[in-house]
PDB file of C-alpha atoms in Angstrom:
ATOM      1  CA  MET A   1     129.297  69.105  30.172  1.00  0.00           C
ATOM      2  CA  PRO A   2     126.502  66.597  31.365  1.00  0.00           C
ATOM      3  CA  ALA A   3     123.177  67.260  29.463  1.00  0.00           C
ATOM      4  CA  SER A   4     119.419  66.321  29.918  1.00  0.00           C
ATOM      5  CA  GLY A   5     117.089  63.658  28.535  1.00  0.00           C
ATOM      6  CA  GLU A   6     114.575  64.172  31.125  1.00  0.00           C
ATOM      7  CA  GLU A   7     111.295  66.228  31.880  1.00  0.00           C
ATOM      8  CA  PRO A   8     111.339  69.814  33.027  1.00  0.00           C
ATOM      9  CA  ARG A   9     111.532  70.058  36.435  1.00  0.00           C
ATOM     10  CA  THR A  10     108.246  71.871  38.061  1.00  0.00           C
ATOM     11  CA  GLN A  11     109.584  73.837  40.649  1.00  0.00           C
ATOM     12  CA  ALA A  12     112.629  75.416  41.504  1.00  0.00           C
ATOM     13  CA  LEU A  13     115.286  73.673  42.702  1.00  0.00           C
ATOM     14  CA  PRO A  14     117.129  75.136  46.209  1.00  0.00           C
ATOM     15  CA  THR A  15     120.817  76.636  45.945  1.00  0.00           C
ATOM     16  CA  PRO A  16     123.937  74.380  46.165  1.00  0.00           C
ATOM     17  CA  ARG A  17     124.384  75.915  49.372  1.00  0.00           C
ATOM     18  CA  GLN A  18     120.767  75.502  50.606  1.00  0.00           C
ATOM     19  CA  PHE A  19     120.633  72.076  49.759  1.00  0.00           C
ATOM     20  CA  THR A  20     124.156  70.788  50.754  1.00  0.00           C
ATOM     21  CA  ALA A  21     124.709  72.336  53.786  1.00  0.00           C
ATOM     22  CA  HIS A  22     121.478  70.720  55.496  1.00  0.00           C
ATOM     23  CA  LEU A  23     122.157  67.344  54.166  1.00  0.00           C
ATOM     24  CA  ASP A  24     122.469  65.022  57.447  1.00  0.00           C
ATOM     25  CA  LEU A  25     122.390  60.954  56.886  1.00  0.00           C
ATOM     26  CA  GLU A  26     122.085  58.285  59.622  1.00  0.00           C
ATOM     27  CA  CYS A  27     124.010  55.074  57.905  1.00  0.00           C
ATOM     28  CA  PHE A  28     122.492  51.972  59.367  1.00  0.00           C
ATOM     29  CA  ARG A  29     124.657  48.913  59.212  1.00  0.00           C
ATOM     30  CA  THR A  30     122.991  46.406  56.923  1.00  0.00           C
ATOM     31  CA  ASP A  31     122.793  43.062  56.325  1.00  0.00           C
ATOM     32  CA  PRO A  32     125.691  41.884  53.602  1.00  0.00           C
ATOM     33  CA  TYR A  33     124.014  41.587  50.439  1.00  0.00           C
ATOM     34  CA  GLN A  34     126.150  41.075  47.509  1.00  0.00           C
ATOM     35  CA  PRO A  35     124.459  42.326  43.979  1.00  0.00           C
ATOM     36  CA  PRO A  36     124.908  41.460  40.756  1.00  0.00           C
ATOM     37  CA  THR A  37     128.289  41.866  39.102  1.00  0.00           C
ATOM     38  CA  VAL A  38     128.354  45.754  37.695  1.00  0.00           C
ATOM     39  CA  SER A  39     131.296  47.827  37.172  1.00  0.00           C
ATOM     40  CA  ILE A  40     130.962  51.664  37.019  1.00  0.00           C
ATOM     41  CA  LEU A  41     132.944  54.137  35.913  1.00  0.00           C
ATOM     42  CA  THR A  42     133.206  56.849  38.604  1.00  0.00           C
ATOM     43  CA  ARG A  43     134.349  60.102  37.428  1.00  0.00           C
ATOM     44  CA  HIS A  44     135.521  63.520  40.214  1.00  0.00           C
ATOM     45  CA  ILE A  45     132.895  66.407  39.478  1.00  0.00           C
ATOM     46  CA  ASN A  46     133.580  68.393  42.332  1.00  0.00           C
ATOM     47  CA  PRO A  47     136.131  71.156  41.295  1.00  0.00           C
ATOM     48  CA  VAL A  48     138.876  70.515  44.122  1.00  0.00           C
ATOM     49  CA  LEU A  49     138.970  66.856  43.004  1.00  0.00           C
ATOM     50  CA  ALA A  50     138.019  67.243  38.990  1.00  0.00           C
ATOM     51  CA  ASP A  51     141.849  66.155  38.556  1.00  0.00           C
ATOM     52  CA  LEU A  52     141.878  63.250  40.168  1.00  0.00           C
ATOM     53  CA  PRO A  53     141.570  60.790  36.877  1.00  0.00           C
ATOM     54  CA  ASP A  54     138.491  58.832  36.541  1.00  0.00           C
ATOM     55  CA  GLU A  55     138.281  54.877  37.894  1.00  0.00           C
ATOM     56  CA  VAL A  56     136.164  51.938  37.444  1.00  0.00           C
ATOM     57  CA  VAL A  57     135.023  50.333  40.427  1.00  0.00           C
ATOM     58  CA  THR A  58     132.747  47.120  40.747  1.00  0.00           C
ATOM     59  CA  LEU A  59     130.270  46.912  43.340  1.00  0.00           C
ATOM     60  CA  GLY A  60     131.007  44.570  46.687  1.00  0.00           C
ATOM     61  CA  PRO A  61     128.636  43.717  48.978  1.00  0.00           C
ATOM     62  CA  ARG A  62     126.325  46.342  50.698  1.00  0.00           C
ATOM     63  CA  GLN A  63     127.459  47.490  53.711  1.00  0.00           C
ATOM     64  CA  GLN A  64     125.125  50.366  55.108  1.00  0.00           C
ATOM     65  CA  LEU A  65     121.466  52.464  54.464  1.00  0.00           C
ATOM     66  CA  CYS A  66     121.976  55.866  55.185  1.00  0.00           C
ATOM     67  CA  THR A  67     118.868  57.613  55.490  1.00  0.00           C
ATOM     68  CA  PRO A  68     118.084  61.730  56.243  1.00  0.00           C
ATOM     69  CA  VAL A  69     117.869  63.119  59.652  1.00  0.00           C
ATOM     70  CA  ALA A  70     117.502  66.311  61.405  1.00  0.00           C
ATOM     71  CA  LYS A  71     119.841  67.524  64.267  1.00  0.00           C
ATOM     72  CA  ASN A  72     118.347  68.880  67.708  1.00  0.00           C
ATOM     73  CA  GLY A  73     114.908  69.029  66.336  1.00  0.00           C
ATOM     74  CA  ILE A  74     115.916  71.650  64.190  1.00  0.00           C
ATOM     75  CA  LEU A  75     114.183  71.138  60.638  1.00  0.00           C
ATOM     76  CA  PRO A  76     115.936  71.983  57.042  1.00  0.00           C
ATOM     77  CA  PRO A  77     114.452  75.103  55.687  1.00  0.00           C
ATOM     78  CA  PRO A  78     111.380  74.915  53.856  1.00  0.00           C
ATOM     79  CA  GLU A  79     112.674  75.197  50.311  1.00  0.00           C
ATOM     80  CA  VAL A  80     115.093  71.971  50.675  1.00  0.00           C
ATOM     81  CA  LEU A  81     113.053  70.013  53.683  1.00  0.00           C
ATOM     82  CA  ASP A  82     110.697  67.877  50.788  1.00  0.00           C
ATOM     83  CA  PHE A  83     114.375  67.385  48.706  1.00  0.00           C
ATOM     84  CA  ILE A  84     116.371  66.454  51.466  1.00  0.00           C
ATOM     85  CA  ARG A  85     113.848  64.322  53.197  1.00  0.00           C
ATOM     86  CA  ALA A  86     113.879  62.350  49.884  1.00  0.00           C
ATOM     87  CA  VAL A  87     117.538  60.858  49.756  1.00  0.00           C
ATOM     88  CA  ASP A  88     118.478  57.781  50.592  1.00  0.00           C
ATOM     89  CA  LEU A  89     122.041  56.183  49.892  1.00  0.00           C
ATOM     90  CA  SER A  90     122.993  52.473  49.416  1.00  0.00           C
ATOM     91  CA  CYS A  91     126.547  51.881  50.142  1.00  0.00           C
ATOM     92  CA  TYR A  92     128.371  49.221  48.914  1.00  0.00           C
ATOM     93  CA  ARG A  93     132.164  48.228  49.257  1.00  0.00           C
ATOM     94  CA  ILE A  94     134.769  48.992  46.602  1.00  0.00           C
ATOM     95  CA  GLN A  95     138.407  48.982  45.683  1.00  0.00           C
ATOM     96  CA  GLY A  96     140.687  51.504  44.194  1.00  0.00           C
ATOM     97  CA  GLN A  97     143.744  53.039  43.873  1.00  0.00           C
ATOM     98  CA  PRO A  98     144.803  55.165  46.685  1.00  0.00           C
ATOM     99  CA  VAL A  99     145.075  58.825  45.814  1.00  0.00           C
ATOM    100  CA  ASP A 100     146.382  60.528  49.364  1.00  0.00           C
ATOM    101  CA  ARG A 101     145.435  64.063  49.133  1.00  0.00           C
ATOM    102  CA  PRO A 102     145.597  67.151  51.618  1.00  0.00           C
ATOM    103  CA  LEU A 103     142.124  68.567  51.834  1.00  0.00           C
ATOM    104  CA  ARG A 104     141.150  71.341  54.555  1.00  0.00           C
ATOM    105  CA  LEU A 105     137.710  70.863  55.897  1.00  0.00           C
ATOM    106  CA  SER A 106     134.621  73.203  56.766  1.00  0.00           C
ATOM    107  CA  HIS A 107     131.766  72.339  58.615  1.00  0.00           C
ATOM    108  CA  LEU A 108     128.486  73.852  56.174  1.00  0.00           C
ATOM    109  CA  ASN A 109     125.801  73.110  58.745  1.00  0.00           C
ATOM    110  CA  PRO A 110     124.687  76.126  60.791  1.00  0.00           C
ATOM    111  CA  GLN A 111     124.718  74.034  63.950  1.00  0.00           C
ATOM    112  CA  LEU A 112     128.031  73.340  63.156  1.00  0.00           C
ATOM    113  CA  SER A 113     129.692  75.925  60.796  1.00  0.00           C
ATOM    114  CA  GLY A 114     131.265  77.533  63.636  1.00  0.00           C
ATOM    115  CA  LEU A 115     134.033  74.550  64.359  1.00  0.00           C
ATOM    116  CA  PRO A 116     137.144  75.630  63.221  1.00  0.00           C
ATOM    117  CA  ASP A 117     138.606  74.235  59.905  1.00  0.00           C
ATOM    118  CA  ARG A 118     140.496  71.083  59.960  1.00  0.00           C
ATOM    119  CA  SER A 119     143.840  69.495  57.730  1.00  0.00           C
ATOM    120  CA  VAL A 120     142.967  65.872  56.665  1.00  0.00           C
ATOM    121  CA  TYR A 121     144.102  63.747  53.911  1.00  0.00           C
ATOM    122  CA  ILE A 122     141.724  61.464  52.117  1.00  0.00           C
ATOM    123  CA  THR A 123     143.749  57.765  51.133  1.00  0.00           C
ATOM    124  CA  TYR A 124     141.957  54.971  49.263  1.00  0.00           C
ATOM    125  CA  PRO A 125     137.854  54.426  48.590  1.00  0.00           C
ATOM    126  CA  GLU A 126     136.065  52.346  50.445  1.00  0.00           C
ATOM    127  CA  GLN A 127     132.711  52.816  49.317  1.00  0.00           C
ATOM    128  CA  LEU A 128     130.083  53.673  46.388  1.00  0.00           C
ATOM    129  CA  CYS A 129     127.036  54.720  48.226  1.00  0.00           C
ATOM    130  CA  VAL A 130     124.118  55.583  45.096  1.00  0.00           C
ATOM    131  CA  PRO A 131     120.738  56.811  45.600  1.00  0.00           C
ATOM    132  CA  VAL A 132     117.733  54.302  46.290  1.00  0.00           C
ATOM    133  CA  VAL A 133     114.319  54.416  47.513  1.00  0.00           C
ATOM    134  CA  LYS A 134     112.858  52.712  50.689  1.00  0.00           C
ATOM    135  CA  ASN A 135     109.640  49.797  50.257  1.00  0.00           C
ATOM    136  CA  GLY A 136     108.801  51.565  46.725  1.00  0.00           C
ATOM    137  CA  ILE A 137     107.697  54.781  47.827  1.00  0.00           C
ATOM    138  CA  TYR A 138     109.157  56.862  45.164  1.00  0.00           C
ATOM    139  CA  PRO A 139     109.525  61.026  45.696  1.00  0.00           C
ATOM    140  CA  PRO A 140     107.368  63.329  43.236  1.00  0.00           C
ATOM    141  CA  ASP A 141     108.996  63.491  39.332  1.00  0.00           C
ATOM    142  CA  TYR A 142     110.382  67.062  40.405  1.00  0.00           C
ATOM    143  CA  ILE A 143     112.125  65.739  43.340  1.00  0.00           C
ATOM    144  CA  ARG A 144     113.561  62.593  42.163  1.00  0.00           C
ATOM    145  CA  TYR A 145     115.025  64.834  39.320  1.00  0.00           C
ATOM    146  CA  LEU A 146     117.653  66.151  41.249  1.00  0.00           C
ATOM    147  CA  VAL A 147     117.675  62.844  44.473  1.00  0.00           C
ATOM    148  CA  SER A 148     118.540  60.364  41.503  1.00  0.00           C
ATOM    149  CA  HIS A 149     121.625  62.166  40.641  1.00  0.00           C
ATOM    150  CA  ILE A 150     123.615  61.844  44.176  1.00  0.00           C
ATOM    151  CA  ASP A 151     126.238  59.633  44.190  1.00  0.00           C
ATOM    152  CA  VAL A 152     128.876  59.813  46.496  1.00  0.00           C
ATOM    153  CA  LYS A 153     132.441  58.021  46.405  1.00  0.00           C
ATOM    154  CA  CYS A 154     134.017  57.198  50.020  1.00  0.00           C
ATOM    155  CA  TYR A 155     137.632  57.945  50.517  1.00  0.00           C
ATOM    156  CA  ALA A 156     139.524  56.543  54.004  1.00  0.00           C
ATOM    157  CA  GLU A 157     140.688  59.831  56.132  1.00  0.00           C
ATOM    158  CA  LYS A 158     143.070  60.637  58.406  1.00  0.00           C
ATOM    159  CA  PRO A 159     143.797  61.116  61.029  1.00  0.00           C
ATOM    160  CA  GLN A 160     140.518  60.870  63.082  1.00  0.00           C
ATOM    161  CA  VAL A 161     139.995  63.066  65.703  1.00  0.00           C
ATOM    162  CA  PRO A 162     136.510  62.587  67.491  1.00  0.00           C
ATOM    163  CA  LEU A 163     134.102  65.434  67.069  1.00  0.00           C
ATOM    164  CA  ASP A 164     132.834  64.592  70.671  1.00  0.00           C
ATOM    165  CA  LYS A 165     129.494  65.728  70.340  1.00  0.00           C
ATOM    166  CA  THR A 166     126.638  64.633  70.944  1.00  0.00           C
ATOM    167  CA  LEU A 167     123.438  65.639  68.703  1.00  0.00           C
ATOM    168  CA  THR A 168     119.874  64.182  69.257  1.00  0.00           C
ATOM    169  CA  LEU A 169     118.663  63.031  65.419  1.00  0.00           C
ATOM    170  CA  SER A 170     114.980  62.454  63.873  1.00  0.00           C
ATOM    171  CA  HIS A 171     114.217  60.865  61.167  1.00  0.00           C
ATOM    172  CA  LEU A 172     112.903  62.886  57.543  1.00  0.00           C
ATOM    173  CA  ASN A 173     112.127  59.904  55.398  1.00  0.00           C
ATOM    174  CA  PRO A 174     108.279  58.728  56.091  1.00  0.00           C
ATOM    175  CA  VAL A 175     109.703  55.045  55.643  1.00  0.00           C
ATOM    176  CA  PHE A 176     111.093  56.190  58.919  1.00  0.00           C
ATOM    177  CA  SER A 177     108.968  58.529  60.635  1.00  0.00           C
ATOM    178  CA  HIS A 178     107.990  56.042  63.425  1.00  0.00           C
ATOM    179  CA  PHE A 179     111.878  55.643  64.499  1.00  0.00           C
ATOM    180  CA  PRO A 180     111.944  57.575  67.854  1.00  0.00           C
ATOM    181  CA  ARG A 181     113.997  60.619  68.287  1.00  0.00           C
ATOM    182  CA  HIS A 182     117.656  59.313  69.834  1.00  0.00           C
ATOM    183  CA  ASN A 183     120.673  60.613  70.845  1.00  0.00           C
ATOM    184  CA  ALA A 184     123.777  59.857  68.879  1.00  0.00           C
ATOM    185  CA  TYR A 185     127.400  60.629  70.228  1.00  0.00           C
ATOM    186  CA  VAL A 186     129.447  61.514  67.302  1.00  0.00           C
ATOM    187  CA  SER A 187     133.128  60.223  67.944  1.00  0.00           C
ATOM    188  CA  TYR A 188     135.677  59.584  65.051  1.00  0.00           C
ATOM    189  CA  ASN A 189     135.843  60.709  60.971  1.00  0.00           C
ATOM    190  CA  ARG A 190     136.271  57.703  59.521  1.00  0.00           C
ATOM    191  CA  GLN A 191     135.578  58.537  55.722  1.00  0.00           C
ATOM    192  CA  LEU A 192     134.971  61.496  53.055  1.00  0.00           C
ATOM    193  CA  CYS A 193     132.445  61.079  50.647  1.00  0.00           C
ATOM    194  CA  VAL A 194     132.829  62.937  47.609  1.00  0.00           C
ATOM    195  CA  PRO A 195     130.296  63.411  44.446  1.00  0.00           C
ATOM    196  CA  VAL A 196     131.208  61.756  41.249  1.00  0.00           C
ATOM    197  CA  TRP A 197     129.116  61.427  38.053  1.00  0.00           C
ATOM    198  CA  LYS A 198     128.596  57.557  36.778  1.00  0.00           C
ATOM    199  CA  ASN A 199     128.582  56.080  33.726  1.00  0.00           C
ATOM    200  CA  ASN A 200     129.166  59.375  31.495  1.00  0.00           C
ATOM    201  CA  GLU A 201     124.915  59.169  31.983  1.00  0.00           C
ATOM    202  CA  PRO A 202     123.370  62.523  31.124  1.00  0.00           C
ATOM    203  CA  ILE A 203     122.661  64.482  34.250  1.00  0.00           C
ATOM    204  CA  PRO A 204     120.773  68.097  33.557  1.00  0.00           C
ATOM    205  CA  PRO A 205     123.068  70.922  34.029  1.00  0.00           C
ATOM    206  CA  ASP A 206     121.206  72.465  36.899  1.00  0.00           C
ATOM    207  CA  VAL A 207     120.876  69.245  38.898  1.00  0.00           C
ATOM    208  CA  PHE A 208     124.966  68.788  38.061  1.00  0.00           C
ATOM    209  CA  GLU A 209     125.527  72.308  39.576  1.00  0.00           C
ATOM    210  CA  ILE A 210     123.968  71.064  42.849  1.00  0.00           C
ATOM    211  CA  VAL A 211     125.223  67.360  43.020  1.00  0.00           C
ATOM    212  CA  ARG A 212     128.987  68.489  41.993  1.00  0.00           C
ATOM    213  CA  TRP A 213     128.900  70.412  46.195  1.00  0.00           C
ATOM    214  CA  ILE A 214     127.741  67.219  47.993  1.00  0.00           C
ATOM    215  CA  ASP A 215     130.769  66.106  50.207  1.00  0.00           C
ATOM    216  CA  LEU A 216     129.994  64.366  53.025  1.00  0.00           C
ATOM    217  CA  GLU A 217     132.023  63.348  56.130  1.00  0.00           C
ATOM    218  CA  LYS A 218     131.030  60.108  57.427  1.00  0.00           C
ATOM    219  CA  TYR A 219     131.956  59.910  61.602  1.00  0.00           C
ATOM    220  CA  ASP A 220     131.211  56.744  63.994  1.00  0.00           C
ATOM    221  CA  ILE A 221     128.543  57.174  66.401  1.00  0.00           C
ATOM    222  CA  GLN A 222     127.072  55.915  69.360  1.00  0.00           C
ATOM    223  CA  THR A 223     123.623  55.357  69.311  1.00  0.00           C
ATOM    224  CA  PRO A 224     121.246  52.978  70.756  1.00  0.00           C
ATOM    225  CA  ALA A 225     120.135  49.669  68.984  1.00  0.00           C
ATOM    226  CA  LEU A 226     116.695  49.753  67.414  1.00  0.00           C
ATOM    227  CA  PRO A 227     114.010  47.424  69.670  1.00  0.00           C
ATOM    228  CA  GLN A 228     114.620  44.576  66.725  1.00  0.00           C
ATOM    229  CA  PRO A 229     116.007  44.443  63.655  1.00  0.00           C
ATOM    230  CA  TYR A 230     113.877  46.290  60.980  1.00  0.00           C
ATOM    231  CA  ASN A 231     113.514  44.451  57.826  1.00  0.00           C
ATOM    232  CA  LEU A 232     112.257  46.961  54.288  1.00  0.00           C
ATOM    233  CA  ARG A 233     113.401  46.843  50.661  1.00  0.00           C
ATOM    234  CA  ILE A 234     115.313  48.948  48.045  1.00  0.00           C
ATOM    235  CA  ASP A 235     115.128  49.865  44.283  1.00  0.00           C
ATOM    236  CA  HIS A 236     117.616  51.612  42.808  1.00  0.00           C
ATOM    237  CA  ILE A 237     116.381  55.079  40.928  1.00  0.00           C
ATOM    238  CA  ASN A 238     120.104  56.325  39.030  1.00  0.00           C
ATOM    239  CA  ARG A 239     119.257  55.065  35.101  1.00  0.00           C
ATOM    240  CA  SER A 240     122.332  53.672  34.784  1.00  0.00           C
ATOM    241  CA  LEU A 241     121.644  51.078  38.031  1.00  0.00           C
ATOM    242  CA  THR A 242     117.795  50.564  37.733  1.00  0.00           C
ATOM    243  CA  TRP A 243     117.918  47.179  36.058  1.00  0.00           C
ATOM    244  CA  LEU A 244     119.323  45.762  39.029  1.00  0.00           C
ATOM    245  CA  PRO A 245     116.897  43.753  41.459  1.00  0.00           C
ATOM    246  CA  THR A 246     115.226  44.760  44.262  1.00  0.00           C
ATOM    247  CA  GLU A 247     116.929  44.326  47.402  1.00  0.00           C
ATOM    248  CA  PRO A 248     115.975  42.975  50.852  1.00  0.00           C
ATOM    249  CA  VAL A 249     117.529  44.617  53.397  1.00  0.00           C
ATOM    250  CA  THR A 250     117.857  44.111  57.426  1.00  0.00           C
ATOM    251  CA  ILE A 251     119.057  47.009  59.494  1.00  0.00           C
ATOM    252  CA  TYR A 252     120.670  46.857  63.095  1.00  0.00           C
ATOM    253  CA  TYR A 253     121.553  49.949  64.266  1.00  0.00           C
ATOM    254  CA  GLY A 254     122.943  53.586  63.187  1.00  0.00           C
ATOM    255  CA  ASN A 255     126.583  53.330  63.200  1.00  0.00           C
ATOM    256  CA  GLN A 256     127.631  56.246  61.299  1.00  0.00           C
ATOM    257  CA  LEU A 257     126.719  60.214  60.535  1.00  0.00           C
ATOM    258  CA  MET A 258     127.251  61.686  57.409  1.00  0.00           C
ATOM    259  CA  LEU A 259     127.585  65.762  57.526  1.00  0.00           C
ATOM    260  CA  PRO A 260     128.144  68.319  55.194  1.00  0.00           C
ATOM    261  CA  VAL A 261     131.518  69.749  54.131  1.00  0.00           C
ATOM    262  CA  ALA A 262     133.430  72.337  51.938  1.00  0.00           C
ATOM    263  CA  LYS A 263     137.026  70.926  50.792  1.00  0.00           C
ATOM    264  CA  ASN A 264     139.968  73.831  50.601  1.00  0.00           C
ATOM    265  CA  GLY A 265     137.510  76.775  51.197  1.00  0.00           C
ATOM    266  CA  LEU A 266     135.688  76.645  47.954  1.00  0.00           C
ATOM    267  CA  PHE A 267     132.084  76.552  49.070  1.00  0.00           C
ATOM    268  CA  PRO A 268     128.717  75.641  47.805  1.00  0.00           C
ATOM    269  CA  PRO A 269     127.432  78.815  45.454  1.00  0.00           C
ATOM    270  CA  GLY A 270     124.323  80.591  46.565  1.00  0.00           C
TER     271      GLY A 270
END
């Protein structure tokens, strides 16, 4: 069981269901930065996949930067908004062993929860997405206490079936608050990103009970390009990777959208 070596939090954490159901992330294609060589032990922490073996992966080139958005002008509830707006994930190419696991997925966000469940297979790991901050703007300690432990391993998913919906996205993180609200046509599902524990690092037990429920299905989107490429820098905030250098990042356009789901009818508590 993870244990805490961190200072106690100063504000109540949201429930797992409150947090995960409102976590939507727009992923931007980035320039291909290669971090220093680092191998990471990944362990599945969601109950549905906890039987899968541990696996060591090596970070390849960075491919995406995923940042929180609201859909159709509806903000996350006040009790989770400050936490969600601080979730930024940098996604790196990885390789690993195939799993070929059938799953039944249910959308969690209230705007999509009326959609029918779907049967999918996850096949092989393609990315590891880890928590970062943009342009040196760190969240308060009580928020970092949670968001610094959000790590997801993204598996290729089949079959691909278009969601066939147009959503209006608006950015929640302060660094991107000047980006205009924009429409995104959501087409094919490509990956399922599931929570993992890295390098047996200490995770506070109350945080563990939230992050273990973060399942995000990644869809292709068609959305307007940025007026020009946007340059920024990111820093890693998870303890096992804070030694990595600051990364320069150029983003070009949003190419995918992460939407929260539950697996096999096992929903986050709360």
